CSV table of C-alpha atoms and ligand atoms in Angstrom, one decimal:
chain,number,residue,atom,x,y,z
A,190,UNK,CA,0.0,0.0,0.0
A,191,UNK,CA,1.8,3.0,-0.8
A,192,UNK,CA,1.4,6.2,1.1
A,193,UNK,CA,-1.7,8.5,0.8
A,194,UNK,CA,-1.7,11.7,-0.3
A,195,UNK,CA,-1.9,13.2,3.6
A,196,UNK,CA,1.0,10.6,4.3
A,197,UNK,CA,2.6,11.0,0.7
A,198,UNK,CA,3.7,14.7,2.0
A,199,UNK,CA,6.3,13.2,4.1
A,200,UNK,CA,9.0,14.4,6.5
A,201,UNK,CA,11.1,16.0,3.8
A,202,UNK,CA,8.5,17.0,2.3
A,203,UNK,CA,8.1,20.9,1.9
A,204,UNK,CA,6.5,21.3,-1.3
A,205,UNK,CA,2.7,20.5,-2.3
A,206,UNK,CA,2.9,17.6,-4.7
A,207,UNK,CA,4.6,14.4,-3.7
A,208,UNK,CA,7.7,14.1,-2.3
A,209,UNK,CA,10.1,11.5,-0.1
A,210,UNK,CA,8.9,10.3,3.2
A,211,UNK,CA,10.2,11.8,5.9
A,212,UNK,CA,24.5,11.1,15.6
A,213,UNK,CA,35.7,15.9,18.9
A,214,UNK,CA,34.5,17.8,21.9
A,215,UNK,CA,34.1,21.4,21.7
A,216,UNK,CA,35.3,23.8,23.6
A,217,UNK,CA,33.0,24.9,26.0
A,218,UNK,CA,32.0,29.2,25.0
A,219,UNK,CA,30.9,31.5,27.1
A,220,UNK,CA,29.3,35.2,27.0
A,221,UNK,CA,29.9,38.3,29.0
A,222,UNK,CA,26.6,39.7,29.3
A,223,UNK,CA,28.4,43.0,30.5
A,224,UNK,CA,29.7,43.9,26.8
A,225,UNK,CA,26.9,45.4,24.7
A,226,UNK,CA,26.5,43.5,21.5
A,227,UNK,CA,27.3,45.9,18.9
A,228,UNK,CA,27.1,43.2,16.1
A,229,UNK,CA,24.3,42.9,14.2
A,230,UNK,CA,24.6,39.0,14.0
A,231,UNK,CA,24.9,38.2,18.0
A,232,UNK,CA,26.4,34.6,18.6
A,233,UNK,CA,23.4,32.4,18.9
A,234,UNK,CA,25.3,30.8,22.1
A,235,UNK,CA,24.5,34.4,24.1
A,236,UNK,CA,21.5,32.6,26.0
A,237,UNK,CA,23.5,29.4,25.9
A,238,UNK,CA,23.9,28.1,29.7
A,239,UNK,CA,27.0,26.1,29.7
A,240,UNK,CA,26.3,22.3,30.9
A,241,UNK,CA,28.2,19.2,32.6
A,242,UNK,CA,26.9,17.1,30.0
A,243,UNK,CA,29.4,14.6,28.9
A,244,UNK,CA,30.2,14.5,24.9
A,245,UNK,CA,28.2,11.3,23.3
A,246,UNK,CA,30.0,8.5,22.1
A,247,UNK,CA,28.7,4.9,20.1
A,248,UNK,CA,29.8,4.3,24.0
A,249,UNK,CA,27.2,6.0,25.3
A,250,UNK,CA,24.5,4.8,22.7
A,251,UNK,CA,25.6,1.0,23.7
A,252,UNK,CA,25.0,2.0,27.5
A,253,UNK,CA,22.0,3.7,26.6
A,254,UNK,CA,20.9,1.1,24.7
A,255,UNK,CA,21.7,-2.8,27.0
A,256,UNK,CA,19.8,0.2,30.0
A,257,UNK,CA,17.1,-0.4,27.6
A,258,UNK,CA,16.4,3.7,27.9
A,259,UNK,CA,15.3,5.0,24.2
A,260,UNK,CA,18.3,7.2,22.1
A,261,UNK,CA,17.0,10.2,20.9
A,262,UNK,CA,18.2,11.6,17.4
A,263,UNK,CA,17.0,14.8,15.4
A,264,UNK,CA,17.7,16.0,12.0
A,265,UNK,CA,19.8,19.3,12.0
A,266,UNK,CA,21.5,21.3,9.0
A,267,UNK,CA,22.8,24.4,10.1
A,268,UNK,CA,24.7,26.2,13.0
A,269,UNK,CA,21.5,27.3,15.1
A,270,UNK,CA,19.7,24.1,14.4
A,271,UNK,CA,23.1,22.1,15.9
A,272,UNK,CA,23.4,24.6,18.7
A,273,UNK,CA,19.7,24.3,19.9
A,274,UNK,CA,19.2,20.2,19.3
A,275,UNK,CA,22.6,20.0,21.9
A,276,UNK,CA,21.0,22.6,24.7
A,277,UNK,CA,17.9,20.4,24.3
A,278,UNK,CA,20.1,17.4,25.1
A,279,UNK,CA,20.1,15.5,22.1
A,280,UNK,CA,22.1,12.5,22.2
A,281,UNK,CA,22.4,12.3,18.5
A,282,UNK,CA,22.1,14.6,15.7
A,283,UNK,CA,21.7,13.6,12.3
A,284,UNK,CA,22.8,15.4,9.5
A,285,UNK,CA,20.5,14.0,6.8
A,286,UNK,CA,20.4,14.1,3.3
A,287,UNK,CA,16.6,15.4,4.0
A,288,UNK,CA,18.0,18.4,3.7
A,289,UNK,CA,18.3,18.8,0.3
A,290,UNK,CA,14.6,19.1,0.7
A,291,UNK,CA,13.7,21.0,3.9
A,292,UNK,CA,17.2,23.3,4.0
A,293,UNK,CA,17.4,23.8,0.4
A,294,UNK,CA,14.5,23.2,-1.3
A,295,UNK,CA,15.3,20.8,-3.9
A,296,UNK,CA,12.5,18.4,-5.2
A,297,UNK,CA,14.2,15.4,-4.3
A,298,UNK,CA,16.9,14.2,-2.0
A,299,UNK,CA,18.9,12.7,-4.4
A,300,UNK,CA,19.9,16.6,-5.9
A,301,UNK,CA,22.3,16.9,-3.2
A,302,UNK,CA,26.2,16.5,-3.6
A,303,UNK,CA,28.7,15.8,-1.2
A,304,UNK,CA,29.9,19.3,-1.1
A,305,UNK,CA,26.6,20.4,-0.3
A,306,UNK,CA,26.4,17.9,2.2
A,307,UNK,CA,29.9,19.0,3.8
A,308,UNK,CA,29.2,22.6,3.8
A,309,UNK,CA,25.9,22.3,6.0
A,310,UNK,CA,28.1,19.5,8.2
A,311,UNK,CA,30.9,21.5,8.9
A,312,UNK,CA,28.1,24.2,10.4
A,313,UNK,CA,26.4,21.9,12.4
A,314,UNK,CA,29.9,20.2,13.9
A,315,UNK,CA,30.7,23.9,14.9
A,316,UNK,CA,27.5,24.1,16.8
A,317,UNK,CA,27.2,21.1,18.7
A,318,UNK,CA,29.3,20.0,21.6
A,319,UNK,CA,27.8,16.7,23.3
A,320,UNK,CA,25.5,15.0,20.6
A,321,UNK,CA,27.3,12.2,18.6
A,322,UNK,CA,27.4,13.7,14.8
A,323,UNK,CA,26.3,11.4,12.2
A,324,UNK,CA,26.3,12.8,8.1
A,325,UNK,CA,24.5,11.4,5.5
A,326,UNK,CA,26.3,9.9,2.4
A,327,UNK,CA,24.1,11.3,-0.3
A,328,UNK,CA,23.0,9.1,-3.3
A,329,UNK,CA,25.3,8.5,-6.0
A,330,UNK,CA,28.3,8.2,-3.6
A,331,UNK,CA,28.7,5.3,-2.0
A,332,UNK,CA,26.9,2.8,-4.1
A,333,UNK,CA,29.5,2.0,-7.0
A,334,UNK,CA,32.0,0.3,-5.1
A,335,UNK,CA,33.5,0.2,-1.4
A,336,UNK,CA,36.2,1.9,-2.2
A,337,UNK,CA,34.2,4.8,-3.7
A,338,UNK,CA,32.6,5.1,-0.3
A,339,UNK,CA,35.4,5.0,1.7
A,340,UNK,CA,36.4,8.2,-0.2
A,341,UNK,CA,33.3,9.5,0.4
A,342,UNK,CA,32.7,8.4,3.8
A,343,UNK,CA,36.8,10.0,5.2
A,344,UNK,CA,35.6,13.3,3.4
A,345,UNK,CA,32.3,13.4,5.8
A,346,UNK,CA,34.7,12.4,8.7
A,347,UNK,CA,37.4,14.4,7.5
A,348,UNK,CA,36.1,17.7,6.1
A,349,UNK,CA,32.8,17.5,7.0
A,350,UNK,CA,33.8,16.5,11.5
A,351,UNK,CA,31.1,14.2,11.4
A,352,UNK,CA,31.8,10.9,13.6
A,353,UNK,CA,30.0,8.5,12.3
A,354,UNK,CA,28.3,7.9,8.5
A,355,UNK,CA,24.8,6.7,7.6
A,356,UNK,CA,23.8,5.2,4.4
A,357,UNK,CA,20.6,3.2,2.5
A,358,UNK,CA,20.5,-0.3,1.9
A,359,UNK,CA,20.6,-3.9,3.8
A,360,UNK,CA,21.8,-6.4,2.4
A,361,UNK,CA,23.1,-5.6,-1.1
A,362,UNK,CA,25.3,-2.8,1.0
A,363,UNK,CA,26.6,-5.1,3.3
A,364,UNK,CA,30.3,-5.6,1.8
A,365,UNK,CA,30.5,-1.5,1.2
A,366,UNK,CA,29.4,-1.4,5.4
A,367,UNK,CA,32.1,-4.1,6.2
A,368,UNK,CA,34.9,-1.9,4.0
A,369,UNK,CA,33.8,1.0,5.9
A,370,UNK,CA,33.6,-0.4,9.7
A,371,UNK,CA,37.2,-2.4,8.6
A,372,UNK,CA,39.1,1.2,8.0
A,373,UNK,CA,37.5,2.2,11.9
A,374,UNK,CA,34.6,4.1,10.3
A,375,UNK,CA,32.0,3.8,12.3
A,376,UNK,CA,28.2,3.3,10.4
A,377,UNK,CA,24.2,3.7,10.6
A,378,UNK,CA,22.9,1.9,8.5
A,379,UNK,CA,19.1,2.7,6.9
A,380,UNK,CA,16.6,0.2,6.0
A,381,UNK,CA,12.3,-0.1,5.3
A,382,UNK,CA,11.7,3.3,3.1
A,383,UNK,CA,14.9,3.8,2.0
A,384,UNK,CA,14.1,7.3,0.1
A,385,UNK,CA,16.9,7.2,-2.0
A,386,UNK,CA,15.8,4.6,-4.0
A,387,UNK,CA,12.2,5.5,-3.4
A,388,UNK,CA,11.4,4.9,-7.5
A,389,UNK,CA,12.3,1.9,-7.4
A,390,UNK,CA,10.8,0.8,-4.1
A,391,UNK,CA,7.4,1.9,-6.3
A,392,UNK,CA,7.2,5.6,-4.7
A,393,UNK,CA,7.2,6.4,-0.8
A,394,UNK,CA,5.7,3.4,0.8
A,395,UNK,CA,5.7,1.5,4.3
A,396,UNK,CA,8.6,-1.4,3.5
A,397,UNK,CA,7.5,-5.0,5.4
A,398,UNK,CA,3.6,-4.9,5.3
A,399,UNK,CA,3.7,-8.4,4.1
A,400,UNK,CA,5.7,-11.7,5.8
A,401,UNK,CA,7.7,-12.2,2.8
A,402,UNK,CA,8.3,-8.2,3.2
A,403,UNK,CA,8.9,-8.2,6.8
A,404,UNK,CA,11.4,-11.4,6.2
A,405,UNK,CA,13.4,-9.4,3.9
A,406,UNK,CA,14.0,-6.6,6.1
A,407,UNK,CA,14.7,-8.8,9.1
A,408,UNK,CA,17.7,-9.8,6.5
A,409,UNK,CA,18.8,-6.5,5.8
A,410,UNK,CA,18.6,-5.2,9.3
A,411,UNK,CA,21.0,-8.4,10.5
A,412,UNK,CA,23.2,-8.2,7.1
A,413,UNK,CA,23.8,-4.6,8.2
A,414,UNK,CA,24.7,-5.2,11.7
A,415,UNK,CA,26.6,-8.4,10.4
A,416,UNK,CA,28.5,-5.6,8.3
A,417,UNK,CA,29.7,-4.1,11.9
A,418,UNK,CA,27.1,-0.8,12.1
A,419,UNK,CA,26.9,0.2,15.6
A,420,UNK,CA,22.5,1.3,14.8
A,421,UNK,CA,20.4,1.1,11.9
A,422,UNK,CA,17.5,3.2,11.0
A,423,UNK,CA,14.2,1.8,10.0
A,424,UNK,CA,11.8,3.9,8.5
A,425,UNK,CA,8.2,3.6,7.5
A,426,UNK,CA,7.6,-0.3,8.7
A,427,UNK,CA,4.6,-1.3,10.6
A,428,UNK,CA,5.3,-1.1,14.5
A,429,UNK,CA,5.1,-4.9,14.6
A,430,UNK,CA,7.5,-5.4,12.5
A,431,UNK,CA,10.3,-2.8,13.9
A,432,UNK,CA,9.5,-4.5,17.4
A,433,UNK,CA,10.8,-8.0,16.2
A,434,UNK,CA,13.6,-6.5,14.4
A,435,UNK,CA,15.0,-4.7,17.4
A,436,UNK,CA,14.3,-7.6,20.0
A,437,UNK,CA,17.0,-9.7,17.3
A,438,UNK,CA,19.4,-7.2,16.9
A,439,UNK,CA,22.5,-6.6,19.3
A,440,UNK,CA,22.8,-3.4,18.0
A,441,UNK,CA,20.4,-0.4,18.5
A,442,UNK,CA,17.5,0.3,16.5
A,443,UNK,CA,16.5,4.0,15.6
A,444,UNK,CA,12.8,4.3,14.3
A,445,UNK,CA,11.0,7.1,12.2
A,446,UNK,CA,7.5,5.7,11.2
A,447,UNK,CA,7.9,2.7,13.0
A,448,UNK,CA,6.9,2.7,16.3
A,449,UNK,CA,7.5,2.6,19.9
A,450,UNK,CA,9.5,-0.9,20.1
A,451,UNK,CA,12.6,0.8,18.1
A,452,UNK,CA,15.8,1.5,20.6
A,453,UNK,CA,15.5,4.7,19.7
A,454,UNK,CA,13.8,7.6,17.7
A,455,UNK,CA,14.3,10.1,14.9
A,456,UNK,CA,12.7,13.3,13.2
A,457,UNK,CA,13.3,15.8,10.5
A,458,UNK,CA,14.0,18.6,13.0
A,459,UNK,CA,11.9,21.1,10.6
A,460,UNK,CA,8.6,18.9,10.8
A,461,UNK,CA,8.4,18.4,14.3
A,462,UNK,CA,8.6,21.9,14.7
A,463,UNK,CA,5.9,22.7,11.8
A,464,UNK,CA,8.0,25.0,10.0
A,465,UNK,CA,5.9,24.1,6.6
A,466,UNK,CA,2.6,25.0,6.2
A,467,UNK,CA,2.1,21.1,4.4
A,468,UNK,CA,0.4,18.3,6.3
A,469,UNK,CA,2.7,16.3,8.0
A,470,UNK,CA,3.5,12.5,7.5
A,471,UNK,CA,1.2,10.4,10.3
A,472,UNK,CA,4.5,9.6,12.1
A,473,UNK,CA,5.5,13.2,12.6
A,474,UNK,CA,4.4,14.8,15.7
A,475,UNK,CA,4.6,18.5,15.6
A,476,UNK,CA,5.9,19.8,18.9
A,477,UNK,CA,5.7,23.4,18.1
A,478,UNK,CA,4.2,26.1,15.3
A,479,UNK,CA,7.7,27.7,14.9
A,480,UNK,CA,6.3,28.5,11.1
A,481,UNK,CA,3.6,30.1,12.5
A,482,UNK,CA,5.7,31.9,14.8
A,483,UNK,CA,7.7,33.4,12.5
A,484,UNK,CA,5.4,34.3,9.8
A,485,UNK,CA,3.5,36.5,13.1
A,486,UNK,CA,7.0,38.0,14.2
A,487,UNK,CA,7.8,38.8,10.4
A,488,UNK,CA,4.5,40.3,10.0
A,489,UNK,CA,4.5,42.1,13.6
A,490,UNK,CA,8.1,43.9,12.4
A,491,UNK,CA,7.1,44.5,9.0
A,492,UNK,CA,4.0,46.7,10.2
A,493,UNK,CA,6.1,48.3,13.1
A,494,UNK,CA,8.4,49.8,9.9
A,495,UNK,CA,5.6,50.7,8.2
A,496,UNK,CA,4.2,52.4,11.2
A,497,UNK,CA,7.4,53.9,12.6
A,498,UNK,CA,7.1,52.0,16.3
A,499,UNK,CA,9.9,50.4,15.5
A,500,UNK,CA,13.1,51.4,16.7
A,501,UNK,CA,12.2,53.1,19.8
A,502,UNK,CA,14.9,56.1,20.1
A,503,UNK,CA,15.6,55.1,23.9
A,504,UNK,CA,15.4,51.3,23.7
A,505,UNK,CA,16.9,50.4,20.1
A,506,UNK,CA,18.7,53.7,19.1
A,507,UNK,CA,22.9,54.9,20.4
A,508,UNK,CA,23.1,58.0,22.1
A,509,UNK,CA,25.3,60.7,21.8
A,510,UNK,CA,26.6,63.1,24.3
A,511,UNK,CA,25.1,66.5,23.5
A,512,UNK,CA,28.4,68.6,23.3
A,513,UNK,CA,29.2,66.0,20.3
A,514,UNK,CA,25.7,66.0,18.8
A,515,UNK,CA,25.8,70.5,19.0
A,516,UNK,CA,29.3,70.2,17.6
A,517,UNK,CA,28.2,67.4,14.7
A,518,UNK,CA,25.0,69.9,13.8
A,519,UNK,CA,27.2,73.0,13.6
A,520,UNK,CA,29.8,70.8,11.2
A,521,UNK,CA,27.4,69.9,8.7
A,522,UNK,CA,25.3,73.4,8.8
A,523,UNK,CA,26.9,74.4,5.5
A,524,UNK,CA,27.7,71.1,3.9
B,105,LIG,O1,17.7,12.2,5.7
B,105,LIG,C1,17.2,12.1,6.8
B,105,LIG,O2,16.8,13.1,7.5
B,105,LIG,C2,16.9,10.7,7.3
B,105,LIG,C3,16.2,10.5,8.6
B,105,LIG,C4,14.8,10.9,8.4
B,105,LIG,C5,16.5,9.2,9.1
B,105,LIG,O3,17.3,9.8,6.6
């Protein structure tokens, strides 16, 4: 059964018509609220309250994981997005290929290059101090041979300060994980709706409705841990299904559209926070209007302009002693 149209418009979805279904210490910064911000872009990390919170490691998913407590992981793309998923205390953050769709606005995720890709990592590595930092491969660069990933994959690591990789695919990708995990680079693998390949899955539908289905993916799932991932992704599988998978695995499971039985969980940080005015998949929850939000603060500034209550001379304006302003007035008189 493929996806209706409500569930068609799916986590990386952002435009109308159909689209894809949709974890190095830092040092710690600080911010002298005595020294008046004179820049006109103000460090994010001003209301930042520095925290004890240890940096994440796969050792910290493993403990997390045999405690049987549930991983968290959200989707983020840029510097804020990094810098607000790590106050929030996420454990992982994903850097996904979804956004090529929600961050860029491309029709499909398979537009996005590498380069893209390590651009928008590099911002979210320099954001983020505890969660474990995981980049997505984008299609058409890992799937020709292992060794093409392995390039692929030590550029993420490299030049994009990810820690970890993910990639699409059970078992057919199984050699190209083993290559990776041999070299010490560490993978999460991605398996149901792998969106990627969504054409030839027959569009953006739930993977494992039937036995024979749900057999296959079992396959994948253990082909890819076999392969040495330290978690795999399942996406878009009925609950059932991602329940038995994760109760075989040794390694943890991390669900989007499939359930509560998975290890862990992932969104698309842009859904969950409703920043589209598009329905959202039926496995999105949105947490917060922050679209709506900013469309009202936009509108609220743009009428202050228009009606000239906004800047307020004694709140938003500089002074100027009034020997200096007499002096400046008599200067120009004649100018
Ligand atoms: O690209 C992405 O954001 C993803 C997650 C939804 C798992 O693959």
């Amino acid at each position: 059964m493929s996806f209706s149209p409500r569930l068609a418009i799916a986590t990386h979805c952002v435009k109308p018509r159909l689209a894809r279904c949709r974890l190095s210490p830092q040092p710690l910064r600080t911010f002298s609220t005595t020294t008046p911000q004179l820049s006109s872009h103000p460090s994010p990390t001003a209301s930042a309250t520095p925290s004890s919170r240890k940096k994440v490691t796969i050792g910290t998913l493993n403990k997390l994981w045999r405690q049987g407590t549930p991983i968290t992981m959200l989707t983020a793309y840029d510097y804020p997005s990094a810098l607000l998923a790590d106050r929030a205390g996420m454990e992982t953050v994903l850097v996904g290929d979804s956004l090529a769709m929600v961050a860029l606005g491309y029709e499909n995720t398979n537009r996005i290059t590498l380069d893209e890709m390590l651009h928008h990592c590099r911002a979210v590595s320099r954001g983020s101090r505890h969660a474990f930092l995981i980049g997505d491969l984008p299609f058409g660069t890992y799937e020709t041979s292992p060794s093409q990933a392995i390039t692929s994959a030590t550029r993420m690591i490299r030049e994009g300060r990810m820690e970890a990789v993910k990639l699409e695919g059970g078992t057919e990708m199984q050699d190209t994980i083993s290559s990776l995990t041999r070299v010490g680079i560490s993978v999460l693998g991605h398996v149901g709706l792998t969106p990627q390949r969504a054409t030839s899955l027959g569009g953006f539908r739930v993977q494992g409705k039937t036995a024979a289905g749900a057999v296959r993916l079992l396959k994948d799932a253990l082909a890819v841990q076999e392969a040495g991932a330290f978690a795999v992704v399942i996406e878009a599988v009925p609950e059932l299904v991602a329940t038995e998978l994760t109760k075989r695995l040794k390694i943890p499971t991390i669900g989007i559209g499939a359930g509560s039985g998975c290890s862990g969980q992932v969104l698309v940080g842009m859904d969950m926070l409703g920043v589209y005015d598009k329905l959202q998949p039926k496995f999105c929850k949105t947490y917060a209007e922050v679209g709506k939000i900013t469309v009202d603060a936009y509108r609220a500034f743009g009428e202050e302009v228009k009606h000239r209550t906004f800047p307020v001379s004694e709140v938003h304006t500089y002074p100027m002693g009034k020997e200096e302003e007499a002096k400046f007035l008599e200067a120009i008189k004649n100018l």
